[in-house]
Amino acid sequence: MKRRQQIQRSTIRSILIAIIILQDFVPFFGNIPVGPLSITTMHVTVIIAAIVVGPVDGAIIGGVWGILTWVRAFVAPSSPLAPLVMVNPLVSVVPRIMIGLVAGYLYRWLARLSRQPRLAMVVAGIAGSLTNTGLVLGAIALFYRTPAVARAYGVDVSHLLPVLETIMATNGVAELVFAAIVVPLVAYPVLEVRRRLG
């Protein structure tokens, strides 16, 4: 039985890694443009992984996304900002790993405490989304208050913090709502199937 569970877990992890790679390379799959915003969907895959196969696997899948982001910053930047900030693993990799750890452990704790898995998934989705947005923008504010980064946002250095706060309040909130809705819709049925399969 244990061997079967390990194979099942490994299969799910591999599928989710493949989805992350697809989301990174296929336009409009990993990032959805909505008016002036670009909503990232990749964090949702990491959160679902953290809930379905556990925090460590969530962190691994988040790490894959982070490494893809980091490599892309050198070879095929997704924006003018990427080669300035995403070349730093503290901005591109660490926040993605932390999504899996925060969402996964929070889900486990809340599901045990409340016995309401769907509610725990909603909260884990929100927390995972906030972890990603907060750590990325926080790292930019901490390490990259430079004229070059400010210019990439179209402002001078003195206006960089208000711009980052605006991104948190627009993109960040949109991504948070997306995660809160999609995570339980996907994760709950997948967990139910896993339980039935033993």
mmCIF file with all atom_site columns, C-alpha atoms in Angstrom, residues 77-153:
data_model
loop_
_atom_site.group_PDB
_atom_site.id
_atom_site.type_symbol
_atom_site.label_atom_id
_atom_site.label_alt_id
_atom_site.label_comp_id
_atom_site.label_asym_id
_atom_site.label_entity_id
_atom_site.label_seq_id
_atom_site.pdbx_PDB_ins_code
_atom_site.Cartn_x
_atom_site.Cartn_y
_atom_site.Cartn_z
_atom_site.occupancy
_atom_site.B_iso_or_equiv
_atom_site.pdbx_formal_charge
_atom_site.auth_seq_id
_atom_site.auth_comp_id
_atom_site.auth_asym_id
_atom_site.auth_atom_id
_atom_site.pdbx_PDB_model_num
ATOM 1  C CA . PRO A 1 77  ? 13.156  38.099 -19.989 1.00 0.00 ? 77  PRO A CA 1
ATOM 2  C CA . SER A 1 78  ? 9.369   38.323 -19.731 1.00 0.00 ? 78  SER A CA 1
ATOM 3  C CA . SER A 1 79  ? 9.524   42.080 -19.031 1.00 0.00 ? 79  SER A CA 1
ATOM 4  C CA . PRO A 1 80  ? 12.076  44.933 -18.872 1.00 0.00 ? 80  PRO A CA 1
ATOM 5  C CA . LEU A 1 81  ? 12.057  44.488 -15.090 1.00 0.00 ? 81  LEU A CA 1
ATOM 6  C CA . ALA A 1 82  ? 13.003  40.775 -15.111 1.00 0.00 ? 82  ALA A CA 1
ATOM 7  C CA . PRO A 1 83  ? 16.744  41.147 -15.941 1.00 0.00 ? 83  PRO A CA 1
ATOM 8  C CA . LEU A 1 84  ? 17.014  43.802 -13.240 1.00 0.00 ? 84  LEU A CA 1
ATOM 9  C CA . VAL A 1 85  ? 15.414  41.935 -10.313 1.00 0.00 ? 85  VAL A CA 1
ATOM 10 C CA . MET A 1 86  ? 14.570  38.302 -11.193 1.00 0.00 ? 86  MET A CA 1
ATOM 11 C CA . VAL A 1 87  ? 18.260  37.411 -11.609 1.00 0.00 ? 87  VAL A CA 1
ATOM 12 C CA . ASN A 1 88  ? 18.362  37.464 -7.804  1.00 0.00 ? 88  ASN A CA 1
ATOM 13 C CA . PRO A 1 89  ? 17.131  34.090 -6.419  1.00 0.00 ? 89  PRO A CA 1
ATOM 14 C CA . LEU A 1 90  ? 15.852  35.912 -3.310  1.00 0.00 ? 90  LEU A CA 1
ATOM 15 C CA . VAL A 1 91  ? 13.287  37.553 -5.602  1.00 0.00 ? 91  VAL A CA 1
ATOM 16 C CA . SER A 1 92  ? 12.663  34.835 -8.190  1.00 0.00 ? 92  SER A CA 1
ATOM 17 C CA . VAL A 1 93  ? 13.097  31.513 -6.342  1.00 0.00 ? 93  VAL A CA 1
ATOM 18 C CA . VAL A 1 94  ? 12.675  31.869 -2.560  1.00 0.00 ? 94  VAL A CA 1
ATOM 19 C CA . PRO A 1 95  ? 9.137   33.386 -2.633  1.00 0.00 ? 95  PRO A CA 1
ATOM 20 C CA . ARG A 1 96  ? 7.926   30.549 -4.897  1.00 0.00 ? 96  ARG A CA 1
ATOM 21 C CA . ILE A 1 97  ? 9.319   27.906 -2.529  1.00 0.00 ? 97  ILE A CA 1
ATOM 22 C CA . MET A 1 98  ? 7.691   29.672 0.421   1.00 0.00 ? 98  MET A CA 1
ATOM 23 C CA . ILE A 1 99  ? 4.247   29.538 -1.256  1.00 0.00 ? 99  ILE A CA 1
ATOM 24 C CA . GLY A 1 100 ? 4.276   25.739 -0.995  1.00 0.00 ? 100 GLY A CA 1
ATOM 25 C CA . LEU A 1 101 ? 5.489   25.693 2.603   1.00 0.00 ? 101 LEU A CA 1
ATOM 26 C CA . VAL A 1 102 ? 3.096   28.383 3.892   1.00 0.00 ? 102 VAL A CA 1
ATOM 27 C CA . ALA A 1 103 ? 0.001   27.139 2.015   1.00 0.00 ? 103 ALA A CA 1
ATOM 28 C CA . GLY A 1 104 ? 0.697   23.455 2.705   1.00 0.00 ? 104 GLY A CA 1
ATOM 29 C CA . TYR A 1 105 ? 1.357   23.694 6.439   1.00 0.00 ? 105 TYR A CA 1
ATOM 30 C CA . LEU A 1 106 ? -1.449  26.222 6.968   1.00 0.00 ? 106 LEU A CA 1
ATOM 31 C CA . TYR A 1 107 ? -3.903  23.944 5.156   1.00 0.00 ? 107 TYR A CA 1
ATOM 32 C CA . ARG A 1 108 ? -2.883  20.921 7.267   1.00 0.00 ? 108 ARG A CA 1
ATOM 33 C CA . TRP A 1 109 ? -3.239  22.875 10.492  1.00 0.00 ? 109 TRP A CA 1
ATOM 34 C CA . LEU A 1 110 ? -6.598  24.462 9.602   1.00 0.00 ? 110 LEU A CA 1
ATOM 35 C CA . ALA A 1 111 ? -8.092  21.239 8.195   1.00 0.00 ? 111 ALA A CA 1
ATOM 36 C CA . ARG A 1 112 ? -7.209  19.456 11.436  1.00 0.00 ? 112 ARG A CA 1
ATOM 37 C CA . LEU A 1 113 ? -8.443  22.326 13.604  1.00 0.00 ? 113 LEU A CA 1
ATOM 38 C CA . SER A 1 114 ? -11.717 23.178 11.835  1.00 0.00 ? 114 SER A CA 1
ATOM 39 C CA . ARG A 1 115 ? -12.564 19.908 10.055  1.00 0.00 ? 115 ARG A CA 1
ATOM 40 C CA . GLN A 1 116 ? -13.748 22.055 7.135   1.00 0.00 ? 116 GLN A CA 1
ATOM 41 C CA . PRO A 1 117 ? -11.335 21.253 4.313   1.00 0.00 ? 117 PRO A CA 1
ATOM 42 C CA . ARG A 1 118 ? -12.878 23.632 1.760   1.00 0.00 ? 118 ARG A CA 1
ATOM 43 C CA . LEU A 1 119 ? -12.563 26.608 4.119   1.00 0.00 ? 119 LEU A CA 1
ATOM 44 C CA . ALA A 1 120 ? -8.990  25.558 4.936   1.00 0.00 ? 120 ALA A CA 1
ATOM 45 C CA . MET A 1 121 ? -8.263  25.479 1.176   1.00 0.00 ? 121 MET A CA 1
ATOM 46 C CA . VAL A 1 122 ? -9.662  28.990 0.689   1.00 0.00 ? 122 VAL A CA 1
ATOM 47 C CA . VAL A 1 123 ? -7.510  30.354 3.525   1.00 0.00 ? 123 VAL A CA 1
ATOM 48 C CA . ALA A 1 124 ? -4.432  28.453 2.263   1.00 0.00 ? 124 ALA A CA 1
ATOM 49 C CA . GLY A 1 125 ? -5.063  29.870 -1.226  1.00 0.00 ? 125 GLY A CA 1
ATOM 50 C CA . ILE A 1 126 ? -5.215  33.415 0.135   1.00 0.00 ? 126 ILE A CA 1
ATOM 51 C CA . ALA A 1 127 ? -2.119  32.907 2.305   1.00 0.00 ? 127 ALA A CA 1
ATOM 52 C CA . GLY A 1 128 ? -0.128  31.346 -0.548  1.00 0.00 ? 128 GLY A CA 1
ATOM 53 C CA . SER A 1 129 ? -1.042  34.188 -2.872  1.00 0.00 ? 129 SER A CA 1
ATOM 54 C CA . LEU A 1 130 ? -0.118  36.821 -0.262  1.00 0.00 ? 130 LEU A CA 1
ATOM 55 C CA . THR A 1 131 ? 3.177   35.013 0.379   1.00 0.00 ? 131 THR A CA 1
ATOM 56 C CA . ASN A 1 132 ? 4.137   35.211 -3.299  1.00 0.00 ? 132 ASN A CA 1
ATOM 57 C CA . THR A 1 133 ? 3.098   38.828 -3.889  1.00 0.00 ? 133 THR A CA 1
ATOM 58 C CA . GLY A 1 134 ? 4.351   40.092 -0.528  1.00 0.00 ? 134 GLY A CA 1
ATOM 59 C CA . LEU A 1 135 ? 7.771   38.425 -0.720  1.00 0.00 ? 135 LEU A CA 1
ATOM 60 C CA . VAL A 1 136 ? 8.443   39.365 -4.365  1.00 0.00 ? 136 VAL A CA 1
ATOM 61 C CA . LEU A 1 137 ? 7.399   43.009 -3.967  1.00 0.00 ? 137 LEU A CA 1
ATOM 62 C CA . GLY A 1 138 ? 9.006   43.190 -0.519  1.00 0.00 ? 138 GLY A CA 1
ATOM 63 C CA . ALA A 1 139 ? 12.322  41.911 -1.907  1.00 0.00 ? 139 ALA A CA 1
ATOM 64 C CA . ILE A 1 140 ? 12.158  44.449 -4.756  1.00 0.00 ? 140 ILE A CA 1
ATOM 65 C CA . ALA A 1 141 ? 11.493  47.247 -2.246  1.00 0.00 ? 141 ALA A CA 1
ATOM 66 C CA . LEU A 1 142 ? 14.312  46.022 0.002   1.00 0.00 ? 142 LEU A CA 1
ATOM 67 C CA . PHE A 1 143 ? 17.046  45.265 -2.536  1.00 0.00 ? 143 PHE A CA 1
ATOM 68 C CA . TYR A 1 144 ? 16.178  47.250 -5.656  1.00 0.00 ? 144 TYR A CA 1
ATOM 69 C CA . ARG A 1 145 ? 15.295  50.834 -4.800  1.00 0.00 ? 145 ARG A CA 1
ATOM 70 C CA . THR A 1 146 ? 17.423  51.931 -7.748  1.00 0.00 ? 146 THR A CA 1
ATOM 71 C CA . PRO A 1 147 ? 16.913  54.388 -10.623 1.00 0.00 ? 147 PRO A CA 1
ATOM 72 C CA . ALA A 1 148 ? 17.016  51.527 -13.185 1.00 0.00 ? 148 ALA A CA 1
ATOM 73 C CA . VAL A 1 149 ? 14.188  49.601 -11.476 1.00 0.00 ? 149 VAL A CA 1
ATOM 74 C CA . ALA A 1 150 ? 12.175  52.781 -10.920 1.00 0.00 ? 150 ALA A CA 1
ATOM 75 C CA . ARG A 1 151 ? 12.562  53.611 -14.642 1.00 0.00 ? 151 ARG A CA 1
ATOM 76 C CA . ALA A 1 152 ? 11.284  50.119 -15.555 1.00 0.00 ? 152 ALA A CA 1
ATOM 77 C CA . TYR A 1 153 ? 8.104   51.043 -13.649 1.00 0.00 ? 153 TYR A CA 1
#
